[in-house]
PDB file of C-alpha atoms in Angstrom:
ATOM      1  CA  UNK C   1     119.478  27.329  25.113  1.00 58.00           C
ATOM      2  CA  UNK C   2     115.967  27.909  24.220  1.00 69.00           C
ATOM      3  CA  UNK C   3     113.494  24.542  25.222  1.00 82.00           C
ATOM      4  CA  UNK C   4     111.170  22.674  22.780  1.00 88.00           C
ATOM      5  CA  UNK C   5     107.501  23.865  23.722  1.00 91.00           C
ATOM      6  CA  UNK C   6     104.920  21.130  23.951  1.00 91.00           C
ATOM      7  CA  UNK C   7     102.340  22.474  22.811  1.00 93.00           C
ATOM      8  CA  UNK C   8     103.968  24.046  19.457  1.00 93.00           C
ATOM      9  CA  UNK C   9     105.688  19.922  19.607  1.00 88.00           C
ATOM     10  CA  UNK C  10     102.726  17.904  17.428  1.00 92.00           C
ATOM     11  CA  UNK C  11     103.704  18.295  13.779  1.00 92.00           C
ATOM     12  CA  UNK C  12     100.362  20.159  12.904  1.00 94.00           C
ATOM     13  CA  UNK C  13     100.829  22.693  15.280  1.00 96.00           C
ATOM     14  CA  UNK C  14     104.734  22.891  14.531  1.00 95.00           C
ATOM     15  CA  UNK C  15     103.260  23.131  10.335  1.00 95.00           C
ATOM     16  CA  UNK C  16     100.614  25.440  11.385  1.00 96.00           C
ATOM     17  CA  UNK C  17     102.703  27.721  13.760  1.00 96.00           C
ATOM     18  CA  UNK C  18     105.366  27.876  11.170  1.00 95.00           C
ATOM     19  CA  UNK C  19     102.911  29.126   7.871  1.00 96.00           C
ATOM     20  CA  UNK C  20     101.812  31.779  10.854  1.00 96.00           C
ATOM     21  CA  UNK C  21     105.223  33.128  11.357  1.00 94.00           C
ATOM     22  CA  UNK C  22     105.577  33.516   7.691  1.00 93.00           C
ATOM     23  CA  UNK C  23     102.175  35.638   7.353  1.00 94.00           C
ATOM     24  CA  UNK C  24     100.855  38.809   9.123  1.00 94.00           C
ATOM     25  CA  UNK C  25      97.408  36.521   9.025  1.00 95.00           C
ATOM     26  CA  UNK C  26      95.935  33.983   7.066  1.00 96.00           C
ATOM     27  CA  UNK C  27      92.577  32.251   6.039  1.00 95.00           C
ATOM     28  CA  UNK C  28      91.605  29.167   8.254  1.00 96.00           C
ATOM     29  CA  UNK C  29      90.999  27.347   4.897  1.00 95.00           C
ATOM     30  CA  UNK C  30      94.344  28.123   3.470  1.00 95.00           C
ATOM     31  CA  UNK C  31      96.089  27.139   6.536  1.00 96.00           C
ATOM     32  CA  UNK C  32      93.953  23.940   6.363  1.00 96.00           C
ATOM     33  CA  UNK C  33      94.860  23.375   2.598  1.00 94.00           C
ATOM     34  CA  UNK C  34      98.291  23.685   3.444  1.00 93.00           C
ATOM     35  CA  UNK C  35      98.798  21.910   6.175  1.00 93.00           C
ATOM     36  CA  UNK C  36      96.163  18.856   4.415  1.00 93.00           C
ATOM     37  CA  UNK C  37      93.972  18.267   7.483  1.00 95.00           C
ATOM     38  CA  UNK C  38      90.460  18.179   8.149  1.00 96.00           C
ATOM     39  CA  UNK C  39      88.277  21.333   9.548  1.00 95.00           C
ATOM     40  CA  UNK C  40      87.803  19.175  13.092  1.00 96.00           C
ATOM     41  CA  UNK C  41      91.053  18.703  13.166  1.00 96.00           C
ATOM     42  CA  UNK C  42      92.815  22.244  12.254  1.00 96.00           C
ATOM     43  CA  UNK C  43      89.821  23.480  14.541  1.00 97.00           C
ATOM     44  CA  UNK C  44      91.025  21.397  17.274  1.00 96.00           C
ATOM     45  CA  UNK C  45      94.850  22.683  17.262  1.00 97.00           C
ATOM     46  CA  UNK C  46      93.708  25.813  16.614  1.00 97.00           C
ATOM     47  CA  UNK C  47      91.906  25.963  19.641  1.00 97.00           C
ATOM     48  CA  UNK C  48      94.863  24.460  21.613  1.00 96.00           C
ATOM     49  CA  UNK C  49      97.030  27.042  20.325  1.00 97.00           C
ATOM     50  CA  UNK C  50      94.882  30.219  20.772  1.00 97.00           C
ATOM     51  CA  UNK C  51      93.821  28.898  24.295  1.00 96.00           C
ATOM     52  CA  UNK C  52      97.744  29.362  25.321  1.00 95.00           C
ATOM     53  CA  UNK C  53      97.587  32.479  23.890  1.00 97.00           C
ATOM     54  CA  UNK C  54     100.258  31.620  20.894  1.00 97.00           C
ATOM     55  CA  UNK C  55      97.232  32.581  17.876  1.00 98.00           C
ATOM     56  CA  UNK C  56      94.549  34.924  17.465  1.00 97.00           C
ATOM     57  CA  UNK C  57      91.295  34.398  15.632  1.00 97.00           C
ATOM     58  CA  UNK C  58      89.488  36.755  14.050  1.00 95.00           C
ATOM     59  CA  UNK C  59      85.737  36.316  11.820  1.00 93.00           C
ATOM     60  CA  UNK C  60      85.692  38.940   9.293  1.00 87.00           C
ATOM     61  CA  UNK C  61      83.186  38.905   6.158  1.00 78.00           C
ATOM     62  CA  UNK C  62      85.268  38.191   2.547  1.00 70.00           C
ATOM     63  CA  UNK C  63      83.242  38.049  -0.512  1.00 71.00           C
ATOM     64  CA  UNK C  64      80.065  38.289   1.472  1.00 78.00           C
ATOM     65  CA  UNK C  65      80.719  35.013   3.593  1.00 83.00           C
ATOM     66  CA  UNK C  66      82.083  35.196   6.977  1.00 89.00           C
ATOM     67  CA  UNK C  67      86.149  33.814   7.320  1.00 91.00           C
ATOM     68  CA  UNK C  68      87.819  33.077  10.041  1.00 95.00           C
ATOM     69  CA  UNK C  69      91.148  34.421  10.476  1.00 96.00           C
ATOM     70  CA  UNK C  70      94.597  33.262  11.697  1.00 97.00           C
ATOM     71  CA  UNK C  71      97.410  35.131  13.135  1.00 97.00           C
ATOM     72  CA  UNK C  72     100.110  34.387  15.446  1.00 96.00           C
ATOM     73  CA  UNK C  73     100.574  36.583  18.700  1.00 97.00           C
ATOM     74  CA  UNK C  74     103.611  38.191  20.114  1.00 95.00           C
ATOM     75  CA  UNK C  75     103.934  35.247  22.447  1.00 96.00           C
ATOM     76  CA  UNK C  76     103.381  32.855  19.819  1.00 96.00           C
ATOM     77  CA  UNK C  77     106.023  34.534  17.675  1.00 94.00           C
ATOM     78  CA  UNK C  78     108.473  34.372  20.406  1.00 93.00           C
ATOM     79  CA  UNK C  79     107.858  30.859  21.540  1.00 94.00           C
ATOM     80  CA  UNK C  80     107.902  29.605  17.905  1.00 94.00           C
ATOM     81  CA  UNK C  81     111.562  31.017  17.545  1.00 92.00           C
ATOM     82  CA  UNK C  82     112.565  29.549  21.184  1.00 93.00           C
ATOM     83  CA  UNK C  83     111.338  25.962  19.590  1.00 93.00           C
ATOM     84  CA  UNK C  84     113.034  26.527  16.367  1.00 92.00           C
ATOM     85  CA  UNK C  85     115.653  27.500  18.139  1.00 91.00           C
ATOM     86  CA  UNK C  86     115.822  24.489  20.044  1.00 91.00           C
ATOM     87  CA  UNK C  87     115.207  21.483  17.529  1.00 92.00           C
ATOM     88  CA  UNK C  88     118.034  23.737  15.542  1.00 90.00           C
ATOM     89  CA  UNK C  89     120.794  22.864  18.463  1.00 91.00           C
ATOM     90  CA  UNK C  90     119.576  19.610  18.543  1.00 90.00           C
ATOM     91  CA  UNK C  91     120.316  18.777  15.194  1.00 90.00           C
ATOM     92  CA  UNK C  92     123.736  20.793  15.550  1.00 88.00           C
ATOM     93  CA  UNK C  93     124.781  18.533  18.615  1.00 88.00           C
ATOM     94  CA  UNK C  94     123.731  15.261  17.013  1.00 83.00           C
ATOM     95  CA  UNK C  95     125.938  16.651  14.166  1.00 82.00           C
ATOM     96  CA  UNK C  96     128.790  17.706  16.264  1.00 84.00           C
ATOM     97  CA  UNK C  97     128.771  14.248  18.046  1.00 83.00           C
ATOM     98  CA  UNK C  98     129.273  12.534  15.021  1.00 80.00           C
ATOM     99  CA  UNK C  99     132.104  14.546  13.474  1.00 77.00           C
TER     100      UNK C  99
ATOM    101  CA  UNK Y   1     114.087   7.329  15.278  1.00 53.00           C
ATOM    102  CA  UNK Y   2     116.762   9.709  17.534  1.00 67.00           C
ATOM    103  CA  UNK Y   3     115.553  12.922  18.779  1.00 81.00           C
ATOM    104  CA  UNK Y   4     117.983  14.654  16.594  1.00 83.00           C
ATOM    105  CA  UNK Y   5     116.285  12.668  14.043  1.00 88.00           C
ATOM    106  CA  UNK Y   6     113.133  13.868  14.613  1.00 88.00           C
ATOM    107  CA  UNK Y   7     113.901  17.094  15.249  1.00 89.00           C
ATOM    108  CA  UNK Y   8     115.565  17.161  11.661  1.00 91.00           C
ATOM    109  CA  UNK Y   9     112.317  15.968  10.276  1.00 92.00           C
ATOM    110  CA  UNK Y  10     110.264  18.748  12.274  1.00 92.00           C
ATOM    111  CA  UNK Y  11     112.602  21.268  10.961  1.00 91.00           C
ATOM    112  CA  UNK Y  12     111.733  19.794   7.486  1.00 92.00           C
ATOM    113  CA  UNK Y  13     108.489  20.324   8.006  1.00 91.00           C
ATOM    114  CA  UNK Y  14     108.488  23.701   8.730  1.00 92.00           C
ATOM    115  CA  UNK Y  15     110.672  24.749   6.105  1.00 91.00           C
ATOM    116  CA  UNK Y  16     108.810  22.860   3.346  1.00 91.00           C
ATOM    117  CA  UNK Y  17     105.386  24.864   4.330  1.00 92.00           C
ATOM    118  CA  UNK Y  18     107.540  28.131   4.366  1.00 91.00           C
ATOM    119  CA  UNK Y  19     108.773  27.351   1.416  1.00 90.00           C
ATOM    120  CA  UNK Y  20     105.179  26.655   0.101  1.00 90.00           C
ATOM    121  CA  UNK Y  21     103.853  30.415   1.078  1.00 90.00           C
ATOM    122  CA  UNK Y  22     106.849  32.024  -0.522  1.00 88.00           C
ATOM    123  CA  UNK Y  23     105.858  30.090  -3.628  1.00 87.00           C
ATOM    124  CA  UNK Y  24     102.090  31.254  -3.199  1.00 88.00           C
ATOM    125  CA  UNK Y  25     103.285  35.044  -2.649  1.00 85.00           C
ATOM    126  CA  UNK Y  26     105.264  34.939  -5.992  1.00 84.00           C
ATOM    127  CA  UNK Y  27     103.571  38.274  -7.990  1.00 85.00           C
ATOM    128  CA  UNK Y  28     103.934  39.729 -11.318  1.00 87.00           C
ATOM    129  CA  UNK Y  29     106.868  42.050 -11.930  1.00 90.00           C
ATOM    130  CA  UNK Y  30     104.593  44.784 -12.583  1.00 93.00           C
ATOM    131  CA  UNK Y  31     102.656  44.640  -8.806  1.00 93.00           C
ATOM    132  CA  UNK Y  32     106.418  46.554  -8.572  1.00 95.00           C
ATOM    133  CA  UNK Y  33     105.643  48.984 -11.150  1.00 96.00           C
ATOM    134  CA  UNK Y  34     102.319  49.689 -10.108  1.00 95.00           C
ATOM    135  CA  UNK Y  35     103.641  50.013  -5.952  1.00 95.00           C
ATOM    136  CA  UNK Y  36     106.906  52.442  -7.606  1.00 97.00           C
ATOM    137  CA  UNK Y  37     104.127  54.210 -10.194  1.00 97.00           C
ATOM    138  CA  UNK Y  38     101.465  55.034  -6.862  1.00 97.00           C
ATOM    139  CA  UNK Y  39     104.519  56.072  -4.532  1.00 97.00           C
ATOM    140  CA  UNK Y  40     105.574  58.340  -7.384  1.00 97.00           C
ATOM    141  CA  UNK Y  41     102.443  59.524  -8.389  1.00 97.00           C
ATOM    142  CA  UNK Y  42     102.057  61.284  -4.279  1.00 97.00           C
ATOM    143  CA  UNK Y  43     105.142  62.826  -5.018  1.00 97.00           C
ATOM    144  CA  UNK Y  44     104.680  64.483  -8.167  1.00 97.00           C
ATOM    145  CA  UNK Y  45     100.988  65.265  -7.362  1.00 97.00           C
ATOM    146  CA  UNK Y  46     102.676  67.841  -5.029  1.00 96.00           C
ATOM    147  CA  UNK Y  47     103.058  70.047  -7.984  1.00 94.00           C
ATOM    148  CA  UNK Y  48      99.235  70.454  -8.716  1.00 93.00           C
ATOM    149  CA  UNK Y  49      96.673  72.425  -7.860  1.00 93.00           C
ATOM    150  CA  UNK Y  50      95.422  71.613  -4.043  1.00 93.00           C
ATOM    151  CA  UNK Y  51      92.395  69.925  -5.994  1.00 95.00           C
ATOM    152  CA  UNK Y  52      95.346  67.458  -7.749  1.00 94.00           C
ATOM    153  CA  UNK Y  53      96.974  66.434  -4.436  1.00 94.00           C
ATOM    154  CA  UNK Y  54      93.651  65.762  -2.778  1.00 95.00           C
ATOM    155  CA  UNK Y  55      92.274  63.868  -5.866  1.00 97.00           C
ATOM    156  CA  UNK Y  56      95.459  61.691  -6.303  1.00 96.00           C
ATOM    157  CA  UNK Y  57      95.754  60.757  -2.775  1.00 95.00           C
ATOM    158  CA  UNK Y  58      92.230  59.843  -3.048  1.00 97.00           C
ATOM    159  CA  UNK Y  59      92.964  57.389  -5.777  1.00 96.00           C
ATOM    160  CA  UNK Y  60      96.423  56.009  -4.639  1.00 96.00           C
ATOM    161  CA  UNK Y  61      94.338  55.543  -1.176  1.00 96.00           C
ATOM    162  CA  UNK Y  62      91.374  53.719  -3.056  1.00 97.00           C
ATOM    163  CA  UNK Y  63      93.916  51.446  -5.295  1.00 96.00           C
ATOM    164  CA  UNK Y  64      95.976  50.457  -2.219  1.00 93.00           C
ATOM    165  CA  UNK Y  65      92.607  48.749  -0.348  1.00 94.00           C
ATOM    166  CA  UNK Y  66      92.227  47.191  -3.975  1.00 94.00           C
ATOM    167  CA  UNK Y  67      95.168  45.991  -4.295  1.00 91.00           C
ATOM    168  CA  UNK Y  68      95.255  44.554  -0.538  1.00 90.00           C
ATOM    169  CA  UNK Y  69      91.719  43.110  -0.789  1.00 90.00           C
ATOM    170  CA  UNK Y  70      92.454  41.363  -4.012  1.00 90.00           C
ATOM    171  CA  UNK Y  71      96.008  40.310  -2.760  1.00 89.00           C
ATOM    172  CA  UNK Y  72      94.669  38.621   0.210  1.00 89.00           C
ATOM    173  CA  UNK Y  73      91.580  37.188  -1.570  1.00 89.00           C
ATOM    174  CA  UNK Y  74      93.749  35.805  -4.260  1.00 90.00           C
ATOM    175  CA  UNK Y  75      96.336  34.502  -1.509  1.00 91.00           C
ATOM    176  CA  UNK Y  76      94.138  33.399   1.105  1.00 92.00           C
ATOM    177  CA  UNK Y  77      97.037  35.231   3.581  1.00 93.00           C
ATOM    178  CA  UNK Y  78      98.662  38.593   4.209  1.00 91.00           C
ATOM    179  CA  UNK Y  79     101.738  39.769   5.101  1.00 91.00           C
ATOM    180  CA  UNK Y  80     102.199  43.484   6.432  1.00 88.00           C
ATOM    181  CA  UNK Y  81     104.819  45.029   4.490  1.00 86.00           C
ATOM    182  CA  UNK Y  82     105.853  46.900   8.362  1.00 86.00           C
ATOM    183  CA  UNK Y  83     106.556  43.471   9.479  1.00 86.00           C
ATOM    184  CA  UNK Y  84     109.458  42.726  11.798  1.00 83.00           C
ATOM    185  CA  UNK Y  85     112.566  41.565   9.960  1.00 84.00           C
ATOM    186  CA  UNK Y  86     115.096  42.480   7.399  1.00 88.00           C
ATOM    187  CA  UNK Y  87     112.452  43.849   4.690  1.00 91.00           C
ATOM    188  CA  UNK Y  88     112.046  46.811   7.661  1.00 93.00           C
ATOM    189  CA  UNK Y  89     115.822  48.268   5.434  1.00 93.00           C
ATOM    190  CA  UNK Y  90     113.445  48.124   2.386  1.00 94.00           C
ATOM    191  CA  UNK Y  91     110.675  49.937   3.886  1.00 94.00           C
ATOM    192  CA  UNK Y  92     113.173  52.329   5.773  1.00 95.00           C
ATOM    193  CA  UNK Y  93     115.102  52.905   2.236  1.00 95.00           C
ATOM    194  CA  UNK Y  94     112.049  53.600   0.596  1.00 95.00           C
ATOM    195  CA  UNK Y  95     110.946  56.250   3.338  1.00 96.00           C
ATOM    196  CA  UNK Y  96     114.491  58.053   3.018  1.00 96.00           C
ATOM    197  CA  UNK Y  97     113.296  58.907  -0.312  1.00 96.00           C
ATOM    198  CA  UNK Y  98     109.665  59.320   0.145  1.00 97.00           C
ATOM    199  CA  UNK Y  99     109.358  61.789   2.932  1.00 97.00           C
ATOM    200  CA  UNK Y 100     112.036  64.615   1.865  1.00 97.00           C
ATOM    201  CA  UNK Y 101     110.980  64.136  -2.035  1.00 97.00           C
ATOM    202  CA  UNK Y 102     107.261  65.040  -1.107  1.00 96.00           C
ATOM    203  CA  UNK Y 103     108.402  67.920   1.233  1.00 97.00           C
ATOM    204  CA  UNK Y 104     110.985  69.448  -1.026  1.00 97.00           C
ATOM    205  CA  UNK Y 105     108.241  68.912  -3.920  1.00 97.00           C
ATOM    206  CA  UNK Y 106     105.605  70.356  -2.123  1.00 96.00           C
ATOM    207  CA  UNK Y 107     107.942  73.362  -0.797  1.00 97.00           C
ATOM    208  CA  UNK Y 108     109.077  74.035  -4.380  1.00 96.00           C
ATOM    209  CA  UNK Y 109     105.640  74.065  -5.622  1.00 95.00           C
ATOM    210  CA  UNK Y 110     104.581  76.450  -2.124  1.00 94.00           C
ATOM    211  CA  UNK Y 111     107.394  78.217  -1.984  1.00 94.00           C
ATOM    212  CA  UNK Y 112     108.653  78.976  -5.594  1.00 93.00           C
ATOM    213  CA  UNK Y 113     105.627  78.355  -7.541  1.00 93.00           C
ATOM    214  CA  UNK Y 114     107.613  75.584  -9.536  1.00 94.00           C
ATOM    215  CA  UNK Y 115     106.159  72.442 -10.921  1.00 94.00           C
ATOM    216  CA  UNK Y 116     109.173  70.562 -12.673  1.00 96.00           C
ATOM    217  CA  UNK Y 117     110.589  69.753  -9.624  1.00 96.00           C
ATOM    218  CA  UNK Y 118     107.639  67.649  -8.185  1.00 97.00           C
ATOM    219  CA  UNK Y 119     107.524  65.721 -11.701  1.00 97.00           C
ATOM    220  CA  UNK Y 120     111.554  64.850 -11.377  1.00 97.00           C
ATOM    221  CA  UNK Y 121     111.206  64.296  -7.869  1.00 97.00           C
ATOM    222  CA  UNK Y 122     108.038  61.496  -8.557  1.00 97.00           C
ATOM    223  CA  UNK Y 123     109.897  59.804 -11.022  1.00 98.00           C
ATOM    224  CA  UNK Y 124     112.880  59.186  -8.640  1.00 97.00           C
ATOM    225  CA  UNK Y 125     110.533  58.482  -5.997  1.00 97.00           C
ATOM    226  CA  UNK Y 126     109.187  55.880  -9.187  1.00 98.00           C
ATOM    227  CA  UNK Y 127     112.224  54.413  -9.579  1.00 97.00           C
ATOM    228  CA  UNK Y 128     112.643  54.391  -5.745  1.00 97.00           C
ATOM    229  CA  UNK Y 129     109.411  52.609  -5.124  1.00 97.00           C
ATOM    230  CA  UNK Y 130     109.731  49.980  -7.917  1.00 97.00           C
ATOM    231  CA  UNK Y 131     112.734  48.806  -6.317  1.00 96.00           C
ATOM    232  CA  UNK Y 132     111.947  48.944  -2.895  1.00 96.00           C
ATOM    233  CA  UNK Y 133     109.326  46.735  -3.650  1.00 95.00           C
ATOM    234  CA  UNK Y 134     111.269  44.731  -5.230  1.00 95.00           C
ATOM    235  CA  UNK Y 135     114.359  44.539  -2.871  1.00 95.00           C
ATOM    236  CA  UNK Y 136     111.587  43.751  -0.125  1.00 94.00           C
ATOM    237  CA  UNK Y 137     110.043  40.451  -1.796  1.00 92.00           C
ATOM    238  CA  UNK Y 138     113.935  39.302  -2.348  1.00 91.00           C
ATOM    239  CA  UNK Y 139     114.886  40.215   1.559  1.00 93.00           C
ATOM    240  CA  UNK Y 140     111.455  38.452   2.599  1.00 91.00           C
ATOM    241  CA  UNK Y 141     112.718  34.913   0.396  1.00 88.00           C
ATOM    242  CA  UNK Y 142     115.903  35.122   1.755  1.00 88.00           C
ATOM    243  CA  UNK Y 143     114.245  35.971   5.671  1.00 87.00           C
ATOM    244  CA  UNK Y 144     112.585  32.872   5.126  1.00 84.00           C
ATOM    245  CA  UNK Y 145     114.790  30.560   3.530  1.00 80.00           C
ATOM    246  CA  UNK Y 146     117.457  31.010   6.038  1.00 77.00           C
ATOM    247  CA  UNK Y 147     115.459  29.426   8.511  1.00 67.00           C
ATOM    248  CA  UNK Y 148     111.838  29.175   9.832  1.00 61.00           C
ATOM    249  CA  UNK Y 149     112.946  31.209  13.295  1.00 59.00           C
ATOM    250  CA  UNK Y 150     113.866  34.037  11.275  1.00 58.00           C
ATOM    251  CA  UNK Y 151     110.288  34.387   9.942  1.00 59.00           C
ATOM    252  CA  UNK Y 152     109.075  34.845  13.414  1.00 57.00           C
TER     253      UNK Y 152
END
């Protein structure tokens, strides 16, 4: 059975980690709208998350402004799944148990 | 709060801001149109003059950045339609057709000096494209609604 990860654990990262997986890459203000946090704070996460190696940032000019860039890496990918995978059996035991 | 509890709750979570990008990605019928009508247009430019091929793949080329650059302005995300997943059967569908429609266009044009066949040929590859496109969009909802793992 996979293991929860701690760091994908807080609920922002968990939010932020799962928009990722959805998307090849997306715009740090979309991610930010989504998720309703504050720049510090996505910043923050963010920098939790691509210092473990789970995202990828990337500055690229849109509409003559620079815009940073999200993506999720391989590893990220992987140990999103493993902590999916894991709160899923949890809530399948629980269930189980009470049946 | 029980761990199973919260780990309901986190699941929740997930799911709701999956559910929120497949609701942002929603587009027009006719993006399918226009992905079947550039697909098709390769194929039956293989009945042209070298000039026509050239010229056509120059525009398809030029209204496939468009379309990705205003996609992912519009969107504020992008997803690679290569992505890992079930919407690879759409892409590999879509290929089957493709690849021996432009080569048995092309030959018939090379070969046999024959046009009509690259026009048929683009308009299956038309009809091809349109729903490939389509079936893709409905395999990535489904990817994504059957769980957030699966997205990954």
């Amino acid at each position: 059975m996979a293991d929860l990860d701690p760091l994908i654990h807080a609920p922002a990262r968990l939010q932020m980690s799962a928009l990722l997986a959805a998307v090849t890459e997306a715009e740090f203000a979309t991610v930010r709208t989504t998720l309703g946090v504050s720049d510090s704070v996505l910043s923050k996460h963010v920098s939790q998350l691509s210092e473990a190696g789970y995202v990828k940032v990337r500055k690229a000019a849109l509409d003559g402004r620079q815009r940073t860039w999200l993506s999720l890496t391989r590893e990220g990918r992987r140990a999103f799944a493993g902590h999916m995978a894991a709160l899923e059996a949890l809530v399948s035991t629980a269930r189980k148990a009470a049946e | 709060m029980t761990d199973a509890d919260a780990a309901a709750a986190a699941l929740m979570d997930a799911r709701r801001v999956q559910a929120e990008i497949v609701e942002k990605s929603q587009c027009p019928p006719a993006m399918h149109l226009v992905f079947g009508g550039l697909m098709g247009a390769l194929v039956a430019a293989q009945g042209g003059s070298a000039s026509v091929v050239f010229g056509v793949e120059g525009v398809v080329m030029l209204a496939a950045v468009i379309l990705f650059l205003r996609t992912r302005r519009r969107l504020g995300f992008f997803v690679n339609g290569y992505r890992r997943g079930r919407t690879r059967w759409a892409v590999a569908a879509l290929l089957l057709v493709f690849l021996p429609a432009m080569a048995l266009a092309a030959w018939c044009k090379l070969e046999r000096g024959l046009t009509w066949p690259a026009l048929a040929l683009g308009a299956l590859t038309f009809v091809a494209g349109t729903a490939a496109s389509w079936g893709w969009r409905r395999l990535y909802q489904s990817e994504l609604a059957a769980g957030p793992a699966n997205a990954a």
